[in-house]
Amino acid sequence: MSHQIWMNGDLVNHEDAKVSVLTHALHYGTSVFEGVRAYETPDGGSAVFRHADHIDRLYRSAALYHMEIPFTKDEIRQATFDTITASGLKSCYIRPLVFRGAGPMGLYPLDCPVEVIIAVWAWGAYLGDEGKVNGVRAKVSSWRRISSDALIPTAKAGGQYLNSILAKIEADKAGYEEAILLDSNGYVNEGTGENLFLVKDGVVHTPGFANDILEGINRAAAIEILRDQGYEVVERNIARGELYRADEIFMTGTAAELTPIREVDDLPVGDGTRGPITTEIQAIFEDALHGRSERYAHWLDKVPAAVS
Ligand code: PMP
C-alpha cells in the first residue's frame, strides 16, 4: 500500500498523507466513503466501473451528514484518474474518503474542516476467487442491520460500519466467511458489505429499500442484467426461513463482486454448488466489469491514457 494518496487536492507519498490524532472522524466516525473498482480492459487500458454512480452516492452520503465536499464531482473524478495513473495499477480498488478533520472537539461537527483523500490499492475479490466459483458459507448474524430510526442506512458513513464490523467478527469467530444481517423487523437485509439475492423457482427476490438496505451499485447492475436476461426480479420482504429453501443465493458488492452463497447456517443452498442462474449472471457481470461487454460498455469510465 505504498501508492501515492490524493489528499485535499494534491498527490502525496503515502507516508506524508498524515492527519492529527484529534481528527474528528477518528473519535466519532464522522466520515463518508466509497468503495470503487477499476479494471484492466482488453485494449490494455483501465476503466472505472460505474464511476459516476459512486461519486453521486459519495456526495449524497456527505449531504446526509451535513458535510460539504470542498471539490466538485468533476474534480473528484479527475483526482481518481490521477491517483490510479500515479499508482501504475490497471486493476485496483479505489477508496475515496471524506472526513471531518481536526477542529473543535465534541459532538457538534460543523466547525471541523471537511477533508478528502483518495487511495488505491490492488485488492482481489473480498470473499476470495475460490468463493466466487464455489460459493461461501454464511451465518445469519445475531446483530440486526442499523435501521433508519437511529441512523441512515442509505448513507455509506464510517461510524455506521461498526454494525457490519460486529457482524463480521461474529461470523468469522464462528467459522463462516460472511454474515447475513436481518433488518430491525426480522426480514433478510444484506451481508456486511454486500446486497443479497435469492432465487426460488426461477424468480429472483431481493430486499427493497424499506428493508433499510444500502443502495448497492452492483445490486442495480445485477438487477438490470437479470431483467435483460428475462428474469423476474421482485423487491420485497424476505423471511429468514426463505434462506433455507432457496434454490440459489448470491451477493453483490464492489469488494465481493458477485459471489454465490453455498451454505446458510450449515444448511446447503440448493445442492450446495453455484446454481445456474448465479453462474449465468455472474459471467455477464464479470464481462461488464472487465470491459468485455458491448451491451454494458456505458458502465465503464475509461481512465485517460497517461501523457508522457
Ligand atoms: N451493503 C453494504 C453495507 C455495503 O458496504 C456495500 C458496499 N458498498 C454494499 C451493500 C454493496 O454496495 P455496492 O454494490 O455499491 O458496492
PDB file of C-alpha atoms and ligand atoms in Angstrom:
ATOM      1  CA  MET A   1       0.000   0.000   0.000  1.00  0.00           C
ATOM      2  CA  SER A   2       2.791   2.389  -0.884  1.00  0.00           C
ATOM      3  CA  HIS A   3       0.977   4.166  -3.710  1.00  0.00           C
ATOM      4  CA  GLN A   4       0.556   7.896  -3.671  1.00  0.00           C
ATOM      5  CA  ILE A   5      -2.512   9.259  -1.975  1.00  0.00           C
ATOM      6  CA  TRP A   6      -4.569  12.160  -3.292  1.00  0.00           C
ATOM      7  CA  MET A   7      -5.120  14.379  -0.258  1.00  0.00           C
ATOM      8  CA  ASN A   8      -7.099  17.610  -0.314  1.00  0.00           C
ATOM      9  CA  GLY A   9      -6.063  18.467  -3.858  1.00  0.00           C
ATOM     10  CA  ASP A  10      -2.539  17.016  -4.198  1.00  0.00           C
ATOM     11  CA  LEU A  11      -0.919  13.655  -4.753  1.00  0.00           C
ATOM     12  CA  VAL A  12       1.413  12.945  -1.840  1.00  0.00           C
ATOM     13  CA  ASN A  13       3.501   9.988  -0.796  1.00  0.00           C
ATOM     14  CA  HIS A  14       1.711   7.513   1.429  1.00  0.00           C
ATOM     15  CA  GLU A  15       3.922   8.325   4.420  1.00  0.00           C
ATOM     16  CA  ASP A  16       3.173  12.044   4.026  1.00  0.00           C
ATOM     17  CA  ALA A  17      -0.614  11.628   3.980  1.00  0.00           C
ATOM     18  CA  LYS A  18      -0.988  12.428   7.690  1.00  0.00           C
ATOM     19  CA  VAL A  19      -3.790  13.607   9.955  1.00  0.00           C
ATOM     20  CA  SER A  20      -3.952  14.840  13.534  1.00  0.00           C
ATOM     21  CA  VAL A  21      -4.881  12.391  16.291  1.00  0.00           C
ATOM     22  CA  LEU A  22      -7.617  14.905  17.100  1.00  0.00           C
ATOM     23  CA  THR A  23      -9.276  14.281  13.743  1.00  0.00           C
ATOM     24  CA  HIS A  24     -12.997  14.409  14.499  1.00  0.00           C
ATOM     25  CA  ALA A  25     -13.713  11.319  12.384  1.00  0.00           C
ATOM     26  CA  LEU A  26     -11.276   9.222  14.463  1.00  0.00           C
ATOM     27  CA  HIS A  27     -13.268   9.967  17.593  1.00  0.00           C
ATOM     28  CA  TYR A  28     -16.834   9.915  16.335  1.00  0.00           C
ATOM     29  CA  GLY A  29     -16.879   8.146  12.969  1.00  0.00           C
ATOM     30  CA  THR A  30     -17.786  11.314  11.081  1.00  0.00           C
ATOM     31  CA  SER A  31     -16.729  10.182   7.621  1.00  0.00           C
ATOM     32  CA  VAL A  32     -18.361   9.014   4.435  1.00  0.00           C
ATOM     33  CA  PHE A  33     -16.685   6.914   1.805  1.00  0.00           C
ATOM     34  CA  GLU A  34     -16.970   4.806  -1.303  1.00  0.00           C
ATOM     35  CA  GLY A  35     -15.605   1.512  -2.475  1.00  0.00           C
ATOM     36  CA  VAL A  36     -14.994   1.639  -6.218  1.00  0.00           C
ATOM     37  CA  ARG A  37     -13.066  -0.588  -8.599  1.00  0.00           C
ATOM     38  CA  ALA A  38     -11.154  -0.080 -11.821  1.00  0.00           C
ATOM     39  CA  TYR A  39     -10.404  -2.998 -14.115  1.00  0.00           C
ATOM     40  CA  GLU A  40      -7.937  -3.560 -16.884  1.00  0.00           C
ATOM     41  CA  THR A  41      -9.744  -3.548 -20.209  1.00  0.00           C
ATOM     42  CA  PRO A  42      -8.980  -5.737 -23.261  1.00  0.00           C
ATOM     43  CA  ASP A  43      -7.305  -2.778 -25.049  1.00  0.00           C
ATOM     44  CA  GLY A  44      -4.674  -2.632 -22.282  1.00  0.00           C
ATOM     45  CA  GLY A  45      -6.214   0.431 -20.656  1.00  0.00           C
ATOM     46  CA  SER A  46      -8.165   0.728 -17.472  1.00  0.00           C
ATOM     47  CA  ALA A  47     -11.738   1.763 -16.673  1.00  0.00           C
ATOM     48  CA  VAL A  48     -13.674   2.608 -13.514  1.00  0.00           C
ATOM     49  CA  PHE A  49     -16.918   0.681 -13.064  1.00  0.00           C
ATOM     50  CA  ARG A  50     -19.989   2.910 -12.666  1.00  0.00           C
ATOM     51  CA  HIS A  51     -17.815   5.790 -11.586  1.00  0.00           C
ATOM     52  CA  ALA A  52     -20.493   8.495 -11.736  1.00  0.00           C
ATOM     53  CA  ASP A  53     -22.852   6.406  -9.578  1.00  0.00           C
ATOM     54  CA  HIS A  54     -20.183   6.050  -6.899  1.00  0.00           C
ATOM     55  CA  ILE A  55     -19.367   9.757  -6.953  1.00  0.00           C
ATOM     56  CA  ASP A  56     -23.073  10.620  -6.744  1.00  0.00           C
ATOM     57  CA  ARG A  57     -23.506   8.318  -3.750  1.00  0.00           C
ATOM     58  CA  LEU A  58     -20.447   9.850  -2.045  1.00  0.00           C
ATOM     59  CA  TYR A  59     -21.987  13.312  -2.349  1.00  0.00           C
ATOM     60  CA  ARG A  60     -25.382  12.027  -1.166  1.00  0.00           C
ATOM     61  CA  SER A  61     -23.808  10.361   1.875  1.00  0.00           C
ATOM     62  CA  ALA A  62     -21.889  13.544   2.666  1.00  0.00           C
ATOM     63  CA  ALA A  63     -25.006  15.710   2.363  1.00  0.00           C
ATOM     64  CA  LEU A  64     -26.920  13.417   4.722  1.00  0.00           C
ATOM     65  CA  TYR A  65     -24.286  14.116   7.377  1.00  0.00           C
ATOM     66  CA  HIS A  66     -24.168  17.847   6.542  1.00  0.00           C
ATOM     67  CA  MET A  67     -20.688  17.675   5.051  1.00  0.00           C
ATOM     68  CA  GLU A  68     -19.924  19.942   2.137  1.00  0.00           C
ATOM     69  CA  ILE A  69     -17.249  18.404  -0.055  1.00  0.00           C
ATOM     70  CA  PRO A  70     -14.825  21.206  -0.998  1.00  0.00           C
ATOM     71  CA  PHE A  71     -14.354  19.836  -4.547  1.00  0.00           C
ATOM     72  CA  THR A  72     -16.673  19.392  -7.499  1.00  0.00           C
ATOM     73  CA  LYS A  73     -17.713  15.956  -8.726  1.00  0.00           C
ATOM     74  CA  ASP A  74     -15.561  16.508 -11.820  1.00  0.00           C
ATOM     75  CA  GLU A  75     -12.550  17.293  -9.658  1.00  0.00           C
ATOM     76  CA  ILE A  76     -13.071  14.080  -7.670  1.00  0.00           C
ATOM     77  CA  ARG A  77     -13.402  12.102 -10.917  1.00  0.00           C
ATOM     78  CA  GLN A  78     -10.168  13.611 -12.263  1.00  0.00           C
ATOM     79  CA  ALA A  79      -8.399  13.122  -8.923  1.00  0.00           C
ATOM     80  CA  THR A  80      -9.394   9.447  -9.038  1.00  0.00           C
ATOM     81  CA  PHE A  81      -7.912   9.101 -12.520  1.00  0.00           C
ATOM     82  CA  ASP A  82      -4.722  10.853 -11.367  1.00  0.00           C
ATOM     83  CA  THR A  83      -4.376   8.543  -8.367  1.00  0.00           C
ATOM     84  CA  ILE A  84      -4.864   5.438 -10.497  1.00  0.00           C
ATOM     85  CA  THR A  85      -2.394   6.648 -13.108  1.00  0.00           C
ATOM     86  CA  ALA A  86       0.209   7.532 -10.475  1.00  0.00           C
ATOM     87  CA  SER A  87      -0.106   4.042  -8.986  1.00  0.00           C
ATOM     88  CA  GLY A  88       0.651   2.307 -12.278  1.00  0.00           C
ATOM     89  CA  LEU A  89      -2.136  -0.151 -11.448  1.00  0.00           C
ATOM     90  CA  LYS A  90      -4.572  -1.183 -14.179  1.00  0.00           C
ATOM     91  CA  SER A  91      -6.921  -3.031 -11.853  1.00  0.00           C
ATOM     92  CA  CYS A  92      -7.402  -1.621  -8.386  1.00  0.00           C
ATOM     93  CA  TYR A  93      -9.752  -0.921  -5.539  1.00  0.00           C
ATOM     94  CA  ILE A  94     -10.402   2.798  -5.054  1.00  0.00           C
ATOM     95  CA  ARG A  95     -11.264   4.350  -1.722  1.00  0.00           C
ATOM     96  CA  PRO A  96     -12.448   7.954  -1.674  1.00  0.00           C
ATOM     97  CA  LEU A  97     -12.916   9.104   1.925  1.00  0.00           C
ATOM     98  CA  VAL A  98     -14.472  12.366   3.096  1.00  0.00           C
ATOM     99  CA  PHE A  99     -13.987  13.087   6.783  1.00  0.00           C
ATOM    100  CA  ARG A 100     -14.249  15.715   9.442  1.00  0.00           C
ATOM    101  CA  GLY A 101     -10.722  16.772  10.311  1.00  0.00           C
ATOM    102  CA  ALA A 102      -9.245  18.309  13.454  1.00  0.00           C
ATOM    103  CA  GLY A 103     -11.273  21.141  14.918  1.00  0.00           C
ATOM    104  CA  PRO A 104     -13.354  21.785  17.981  1.00  0.00           C
ATOM    105  CA  MET A 105     -13.921  18.570  19.940  1.00  0.00           C
ATOM    106  CA  GLY A 106     -17.384  17.490  20.951  1.00  0.00           C
ATOM    107  CA  LEU A 107     -20.316  16.175  19.039  1.00  0.00           C
ATOM    108  CA  TYR A 108     -21.152  19.309  17.078  1.00  0.00           C
ATOM    109  CA  PRO A 109     -19.088  18.690  13.940  1.00  0.00           C
ATOM    110  CA  LEU A 110     -19.950  21.547  11.629  1.00  0.00           C
ATOM    111  CA  ASP A 111     -16.974  23.708  12.593  1.00  0.00           C
ATOM    112  CA  CYS A 112     -14.471  20.964  11.737  1.00  0.00           C
ATOM    113  CA  PRO A 113     -12.950  21.061   8.243  1.00  0.00           C
ATOM    114  CA  VAL A 114     -14.112  18.558   5.629  1.00  0.00           C
ATOM    115  CA  GLU A 115     -11.100  16.734   4.215  1.00  0.00           C
ATOM    116  CA  VAL A 116     -10.873  14.345   1.281  1.00  0.00           C
ATOM    117  CA  ILE A 117      -8.448  11.580   0.399  1.00  0.00           C
ATOM    118  CA  ILE A 118      -8.432   9.046  -2.416  1.00  0.00           C
ATOM    119  CA  ALA A 119      -6.354   5.893  -2.079  1.00  0.00           C
ATOM    120  CA  VAL A 120      -5.969   2.974  -4.467  1.00  0.00           C
ATOM    121  CA  TRP A 121      -4.534  -0.474  -3.979  1.00  0.00           C
ATOM    122  CA  ALA A 122      -4.517  -3.894  -5.585  1.00  0.00           C
ATOM    123  CA  TRP A 123      -7.229  -5.995  -3.950  1.00  0.00           C
ATOM    124  CA  GLY A 124      -8.506  -9.382  -5.048  1.00  0.00           C
ATOM    125  CA  ALA A 125     -12.110 -10.472  -4.605  1.00  0.00           C
ATOM    126  CA  TYR A 126     -13.103  -9.742  -0.999  1.00  0.00           C
ATOM    127  CA  LEU A 127     -14.616 -13.184  -0.384  1.00  0.00           C
ATOM    128  CA  GLY A 128     -11.909 -14.893  -2.454  1.00  0.00           C
ATOM    129  CA  ASP A 129     -11.633 -16.041  -6.056  1.00  0.00           C
ATOM    130  CA  GLU A 130     -12.388 -19.568  -4.926  1.00  0.00           C
ATOM    131  CA  GLY A 131     -15.528 -18.237  -3.190  1.00  0.00           C
ATOM    132  CA  LYS A 132     -16.690 -16.713  -6.460  1.00  0.00           C
ATOM    133  CA  VAL A 133     -16.628 -20.183  -8.037  1.00  0.00           C
ATOM    134  CA  ASN A 134     -17.652 -22.488  -5.212  1.00  0.00           C
ATOM    135  CA  GLY A 135     -19.614 -20.089  -3.037  1.00  0.00           C
ATOM    136  CA  VAL A 136     -19.024 -19.072   0.578  1.00  0.00           C
ATOM    137  CA  ARG A 137     -20.542 -20.157   3.872  1.00  0.00           C
ATOM    138  CA  ALA A 138     -22.697 -17.574   5.625  1.00  0.00           C
ATOM    139  CA  LYS A 139     -24.310 -17.286   9.025  1.00  0.00           C
ATOM    140  CA  VAL A 140     -27.356 -15.262   9.958  1.00  0.00           C
ATOM    141  CA  SER A 141     -25.980 -12.706  12.377  1.00  0.00           C
ATOM    142  CA  SER A 142     -27.266 -12.089  15.872  1.00  0.00           C
ATOM    143  CA  TRP A 143     -26.693  -8.388  15.040  1.00  0.00           C
ATOM    144  CA  ARG A 144     -29.509  -6.610  13.236  1.00  0.00           C
ATOM    145  CA  ARG A 145     -28.702  -4.148  10.448  1.00  0.00           C
ATOM    146  CA  ILE A 146     -28.849  -0.479  11.520  1.00  0.00           C
ATOM    147  CA  SER A 147     -32.314   0.902  10.967  1.00  0.00           C
ATOM    148  CA  SER A 148     -33.481   4.273   9.743  1.00  0.00           C
ATOM    149  CA  ASP A 149     -34.942   5.170  13.120  1.00  0.00           C
ATOM    150  CA  ALA A 150     -31.408   5.518  14.507  1.00  0.00           C
ATOM    151  CA  LEU A 151     -29.075   6.063  11.540  1.00  0.00           C
ATOM    152  CA  ILE A 152     -29.217   6.470   7.775  1.00  0.00           C
ATOM    153  CA  PRO A 153     -28.856   3.037   6.148  1.00  0.00           C
ATOM    154  CA  THR A 154     -28.678   4.543   2.636  1.00  0.00           C
ATOM    155  CA  ALA A 155     -25.592   6.563   3.601  1.00  0.00           C
ATOM    156  CA  LYS A 156     -22.166   4.985   3.403  1.00  0.00           C
ATOM    157  CA  ALA A 157     -20.809   6.566   6.573  1.00  0.00           C
ATOM    158  CA  GLY A 158     -17.790   5.447   8.583  1.00  0.00           C
ATOM    159  CA  GLY A 159     -19.378   5.167  12.021  1.00  0.00           C
ATOM    160  CA  GLN A 160     -22.238   3.123  10.643  1.00  0.00           C
ATOM    161  CA  TYR A 161     -19.803   0.356   9.754  1.00  0.00           C
ATOM    162  CA  LEU A 162     -19.335  -0.618  13.403  1.00  0.00           C
ATOM    163  CA  ASN A 163     -22.542  -2.560  12.772  1.00  0.00           C
ATOM    164  CA  SER A 164     -21.025  -4.529   9.865  1.00  0.00           C
ATOM    165  CA  ILE A 165     -17.810  -4.987  11.851  1.00  0.00           C
ATOM    166  CA  LEU A 166     -19.596  -6.634  14.787  1.00  0.00           C
ATOM    167  CA  ALA A 167     -21.393  -8.987  12.396  1.00  0.00           C
ATOM    168  CA  LYS A 168     -18.177  -9.769  10.503  1.00  0.00           C
ATOM    169  CA  ILE A 169     -16.238 -10.596  13.668  1.00  0.00           C
ATOM    170  CA  GLU A 170     -19.058 -12.794  14.956  1.00  0.00           C
ATOM    171  CA  ALA A 171     -19.282 -14.719  11.660  1.00  0.00           C
ATOM    172  CA  ASP A 172     -15.521 -15.154  11.450  1.00  0.00           C
ATOM    173  CA  LYS A 173     -15.179 -16.383  15.041  1.00  0.00           C
ATOM    174  CA  ALA A 174     -17.939 -18.912  14.379  1.00  0.00           C
ATOM    175  CA  GLY A 175     -16.068 -20.184  11.297  1.00  0.00           C
ATOM    176  CA  TYR A 176     -18.093 -18.580   8.485  1.00  0.00           C
ATOM    177  CA  GLU A 177     -16.926 -16.350   5.678  1.00  0.00           C
ATOM    178  CA  GLU A 178     -19.791 -13.888   5.737  1.00  0.00           C
ATOM    179  CA  ALA A 179     -22.709 -12.754   7.882  1.00  0.00           C
ATOM    180  CA  ILE A 180     -26.267 -12.149   6.702  1.00  0.00           C
ATOM    181  CA  LEU A 181     -27.917  -9.435   8.761  1.00  0.00           C
ATOM    182  CA  LEU A 182     -31.662  -9.223   9.282  1.00  0.00           C
ATOM    183  CA  ASP A 183     -33.340  -5.839   9.417  1.00  0.00           C
ATOM    184  CA  SER A 184     -34.928  -4.434  12.563  1.00  0.00           C
ATOM    185  CA  ASN A 185     -38.208  -6.212  11.682  1.00  0.00           C
ATOM    186  CA  GLY A 186     -36.500  -9.570  11.245  1.00  0.00           C
ATOM    187  CA  TYR A 187     -36.517  -9.638   7.448  1.00  0.00           C
ATOM    188  CA  VAL A 188     -33.443 -10.573   5.455  1.00  0.00           C
ATOM    189  CA  ASN A 189     -31.343  -7.488   4.806  1.00  0.00           C
ATOM    190  CA  GLU A 190     -27.801  -7.920   3.419  1.00  0.00           C
ATOM    191  CA  GLY A 191     -24.238  -9.019   4.095  1.00  0.00           C
ATOM    192  CA  THR A 192     -21.670  -6.922   5.919  1.00  0.00           C
ATOM    193  CA  GLY A 193     -20.693  -5.240   2.663  1.00  0.00           C
ATOM    194  CA  GLU A 194     -22.913  -6.840   0.013  1.00  0.00           C
ATOM    195  CA  ASN A 195     -26.530  -6.894  -1.092  1.00  0.00           C
ATOM    196  CA  LEU A 196     -28.317 -10.234  -1.239  1.00  0.00           C
ATOM    197  CA  PHE A 197     -30.320 -12.029  -3.924  1.00  0.00           C
ATOM    198  CA  LEU A 198     -32.271 -15.262  -3.578  1.00  0.00           C
ATOM    199  CA  VAL A 199     -33.531 -17.460  -6.428  1.00  0.00           C
ATOM    200  CA  LYS A 200     -36.620 -19.632  -5.986  1.00  0.00           C
ATOM    201  CA  ASP A 201     -38.344 -21.475  -8.829  1.00  0.00           C
ATOM    202  CA  GLY A 202     -36.659 -19.300 -11.452  1.00  0.00           C
ATOM    203  CA  VAL A 203     -37.719 -15.977  -9.867  1.00  0.00           C
ATOM    204  CA  VAL A 204     -35.180 -13.695  -8.213  1.00  0.00           C
ATOM    205  CA  HIS A 205     -36.007 -11.974  -4.931  1.00  0.00           C
ATOM    206  CA  THR A 206     -34.079  -9.235  -3.171  1.00  0.00           C
ATOM    207  CA  PRO A 207     -34.782  -6.979  -0.181  1.00  0.00           C
ATOM    208  CA  GLY A 208     -36.032  -3.489  -1.064  1.00  0.00           C
ATOM    209  CA  PHE A 209     -35.286  -0.049   0.325  1.00  0.00           C
ATOM    210  CA  ALA A 210     -37.942  -0.365   3.020  1.00  0.00           C
ATOM    211  CA  ASN A 211     -35.696  -3.074   4.469  1.00  0.00           C
ATOM    212  CA  ASP A 212     -33.001  -0.446   5.180  1.00  0.00           C
ATOM    213  CA  ILE A 213     -30.509  -1.823   2.671  1.00  0.00           C
ATOM    214  CA  LEU A 214     -27.605   0.155   1.280  1.00  0.00           C
ATOM    215  CA  GLU A 215     -28.499   1.146  -2.265  1.00  0.00           C
ATOM    216  CA  GLY A 216     -25.805  -1.016  -3.858  1.00  0.00           C
ATOM    217  CA  ILE A 217     -24.474  -0.025  -7.248  1.00  0.00           C
ATOM    218  CA  ASN A 218     -23.672  -3.628  -8.105  1.00  0.00           C
ATOM    219  CA  ARG A 219     -27.155  -4.560  -6.909  1.00  0.00           C
ATOM    220  CA  ALA A 220     -28.574  -2.173  -9.517  1.00  0.00           C
ATOM    221  CA  ALA A 221     -26.258  -3.663 -12.154  1.00  0.00           C
ATOM    222  CA  ALA A 222     -27.280  -7.228 -11.257  1.00  0.00           C
ATOM    223  CA  ILE A 223     -30.986  -6.328 -11.380  1.00  0.00           C
ATOM    224  CA  GLU A 224     -30.538  -4.779 -14.815  1.00  0.00           C
ATOM    225  CA  ILE A 225     -28.642  -7.814 -16.119  1.00  0.00           C
ATOM    226  CA  LEU A 226     -31.209 -10.215 -14.639  1.00  0.00           C
ATOM    227  CA  ARG A 227     -34.108  -8.336 -16.243  1.00  0.00           C
ATOM    228  CA  ASP A 228     -32.237  -8.092 -19.556  1.00  0.00           C
ATOM    229  CA  GLN A 229     -31.881 -11.884 -19.410  1.00  0.00           C
ATOM    230  CA  GLY A 230     -35.645 -12.188 -18.954  1.00  0.00           C
ATOM    231  CA  TYR A 231     -35.764 -12.988 -15.240  1.00  0.00           C
ATOM    232  CA  GLU A 232     -38.406 -11.563 -12.967  1.00  0.00           C
ATOM    233  CA  VAL A 233     -36.805  -9.667 -10.064  1.00  0.00           C
ATOM    234  CA  VAL A 234     -39.039  -8.978  -7.074  1.00  0.00           C
ATOM    235  CA  GLU A 235     -38.039  -6.490  -4.360  1.00  0.00           C
ATOM    236  CA  ARG A 236     -39.854  -7.489  -1.189  1.00  0.00           C
ATOM    237  CA  ASN A 237     -39.653  -8.535   2.457  1.00  0.00           C
ATOM    238  CA  ILE A 238     -37.859 -11.873   2.689  1.00  0.00           C
ATOM    239  CA  ALA A 239     -38.292 -14.067   5.769  1.00  0.00           C
ATOM    240  CA  ARG A 240     -35.235 -15.707   7.305  1.00  0.00           C
ATOM    241  CA  GLY A 241     -36.773 -19.118   6.632  1.00  0.00           C
ATOM    242  CA  GLU A 242     -36.723 -18.452   2.906  1.00  0.00           C
ATOM    243  CA  LEU A 243     -32.929 -18.558   3.015  1.00  0.00           C
ATOM    244  CA  TYR A 244     -33.187 -22.245   3.911  1.00  0.00           C
ATOM    245  CA  ARG A 245     -35.434 -23.197   0.998  1.00  0.00           C
ATOM    246  CA  ALA A 246     -33.826 -21.031  -1.706  1.00  0.00           C
ATOM    247  CA  ASP A 247     -32.512 -22.702  -4.854  1.00  0.00           C
ATOM    248  CA  GLU A 248     -29.662 -20.199  -5.116  1.00  0.00           C
ATOM    249  CA  ILE A 249     -28.361 -17.217  -3.137  1.00  0.00           C
ATOM    250  CA  PHE A 250     -25.734 -14.740  -4.219  1.00  0.00           C
ATOM    251  CA  MET A 251     -24.356 -11.431  -3.012  1.00  0.00           C
ATOM    252  CA  THR A 252     -23.169  -8.363  -4.882  1.00  0.00           C
ATOM    253  CA  GLY A 253     -20.809  -5.601  -3.850  1.00  0.00           C
ATOM    254  CA  THR A 254     -17.842  -3.695  -5.177  1.00  0.00           C
ATOM    255  CA  ALA A 255     -15.404  -5.592  -2.967  1.00  0.00           C
ATOM    256  CA  ALA A 256     -17.003  -9.048  -3.273  1.00  0.00           C
ATOM    257  CA  GLU A 257     -18.198  -8.557  -6.892  1.00  0.00           C
ATOM    258  CA  LEU A 258     -20.780 -11.324  -7.450  1.00  0.00           C
ATOM    259  CA  THR A 259     -20.260 -14.165  -5.004  1.00  0.00           C
ATOM    260  CA  PRO A 260     -22.534 -17.197  -4.527  1.00  0.00           C
ATOM    261  CA  ILE A 261     -23.532 -18.365  -1.052  1.00  0.00           C
ATOM    262  CA  ARG A 262     -23.295 -22.142  -0.833  1.00  0.00           C
ATOM    263  CA  GLU A 263     -24.435 -22.625   2.765  1.00  0.00           C
ATOM    264  CA  VAL A 264     -26.503 -20.641   5.259  1.00  0.00           C
ATOM    265  CA  ASP A 265     -26.382 -21.684   8.907  1.00  0.00           C
ATOM    266  CA  ASP A 266     -24.784 -25.027   7.937  1.00  0.00           C
ATOM    267  CA  LEU A 267     -27.587 -25.876   5.504  1.00  0.00           C
ATOM    268  CA  PRO A 268     -26.705 -26.223   1.802  1.00  0.00           C
ATOM    269  CA  VAL A 269     -28.275 -23.684  -0.542  1.00  0.00           C
ATOM    270  CA  GLY A 270     -29.840 -25.790  -3.316  1.00  0.00           C
ATOM    271  CA  ASP A 271     -27.370 -28.599  -3.988  1.00  0.00           C
ATOM    272  CA  GLY A 272     -24.575 -26.638  -2.294  1.00  0.00           C
ATOM    273  CA  THR A 273     -22.883 -25.537  -5.513  1.00  0.00           C
ATOM    274  CA  ARG A 274     -23.104 -22.369  -7.617  1.00  0.00           C
ATOM    275  CA  GLY A 275     -26.527 -22.519  -9.277  1.00  0.00           C
ATOM    276  CA  PRO A 276     -27.338 -21.997 -12.971  1.00  0.00           C
ATOM    277  CA  ILE A 277     -28.839 -18.502 -12.728  1.00  0.00           C
ATOM    278  CA  THR A 278     -25.988 -17.305 -10.494  1.00  0.00           C
ATOM    279  CA  THR A 279     -23.488 -18.755 -12.970  1.00  0.00           C
ATOM    280  CA  GLU A 280     -25.192 -17.080 -15.942  1.00  0.00           C
ATOM    281  CA  ILE A 281     -25.497 -13.656 -14.332  1.00  0.00           C
ATOM    282  CA  GLN A 282     -22.029 -13.768 -12.794  1.00  0.00           C
ATOM    283  CA  ALA A 283     -20.448 -14.428 -16.217  1.00  0.00           C
ATOM    284  CA  ILE A 284     -22.250 -11.453 -17.788  1.00  0.00           C
ATOM    285  CA  PHE A 285     -21.420  -9.279 -14.778  1.00  0.00           C
ATOM    286  CA  GLU A 286     -17.714 -10.225 -14.967  1.00  0.00           C
ATOM    287  CA  ASP A 287     -17.680  -9.381 -18.678  1.00  0.00           C
ATOM    288  CA  ALA A 288     -19.236  -5.996 -17.889  1.00  0.00           C
ATOM    289  CA  LEU A 289     -16.656  -5.266 -15.156  1.00  0.00           C
ATOM    290  CA  HIS A 290     -13.720  -6.169 -17.351  1.00  0.00           C
ATOM    291  CA  GLY A 291     -14.810  -4.264 -20.457  1.00  0.00           C
ATOM    292  CA  ARG A 292     -15.691  -7.384 -22.434  1.00  0.00           C
ATOM    293  CA  SER A 293     -19.343  -6.445 -22.882  1.00  0.00           C
ATOM    294  CA  GLU A 294     -20.646  -4.186 -25.641  1.00  0.00           C
ATOM    295  CA  ARG A 295     -24.040  -4.024 -24.036  1.00  0.00           C
ATOM    296  CA  TYR A 296     -22.804  -2.649 -20.733  1.00  0.00           C
ATOM    297  CA  ALA A 297     -19.836  -0.660 -22.061  1.00  0.00           C
ATOM    298  CA  HIS A 298     -21.556   2.539 -20.893  1.00  0.00           C
ATOM    299  CA  TRP A 299     -20.979   1.437 -17.277  1.00  0.00           C
ATOM    300  CA  LEU A 300     -17.233   1.988 -17.681  1.00  0.00           C
ATOM    301  CA  ASP A 301     -15.418   5.297 -17.289  1.00  0.00           C
ATOM    302  CA  LYS A 302     -12.108   4.955 -19.127  1.00  0.00           C
ATOM    303  CA  VAL A 303      -9.016   6.206 -17.307  1.00  0.00           C
ATOM    304  CA  PRO A 304      -7.359   8.609 -19.764  1.00  0.00           C
ATOM    305  CA  ALA A 305      -4.027   7.349 -21.061  1.00  0.00           C
ATOM    306  CA  ALA A 306      -1.084   8.894 -19.180  1.00  0.00           C
ATOM    307  CA  VAL A 307       0.593  11.719 -21.077  1.00  0.00           C
ATOM    308  CA  SER A 308       4.338  11.152 -21.091  1.00  0.00           C
TER     309      SER A 308
HETATM  310  N1  PMP B   1     -24.189  -3.117   1.668  1.00  0.00           N
HETATM  311  C1  PMP B   1     -23.200  -2.593   2.411  1.00  0.00           C
HETATM  312  C2  PMP B   1     -23.382  -2.428   3.881  1.00  0.00           C
HETATM  313  C3  PMP B   1     -22.009  -2.198   1.790  1.00  0.00           C
HETATM  314  O1  PMP B   1     -20.996  -1.693   2.498  1.00  0.00           O
HETATM  315  C4  PMP B   1     -21.851  -2.373   0.392  1.00  0.00           C
HETATM  316  C5  PMP B   1     -20.563  -1.973  -0.282  1.00  0.00           C
HETATM  317  N2  PMP B   1     -20.581  -0.605  -0.641  1.00  0.00           N
HETATM  318  C6  PMP B   1     -22.922  -2.919  -0.330  1.00  0.00           C
HETATM  319  C7  PMP B   1     -24.074  -3.271   0.343  1.00  0.00           C
HETATM  320  C8  PMP B   1     -22.844  -3.076  -1.802  1.00  0.00           C
HETATM  321  O2  PMP B   1     -22.796  -1.839  -2.441  1.00  0.00           O
HETATM  322  P1  PMP B   1     -22.044  -1.608  -3.819  1.00  0.00           P
HETATM  323  O3  PMP B   1     -22.603  -2.612  -4.785  1.00  0.00           O
HETATM  324  O4  PMP B   1     -22.402  -0.229  -4.208  1.00  0.00           O
HETATM  325  O5  PMP B   1     -20.600  -1.812  -3.593  1.00  0.00           O
END
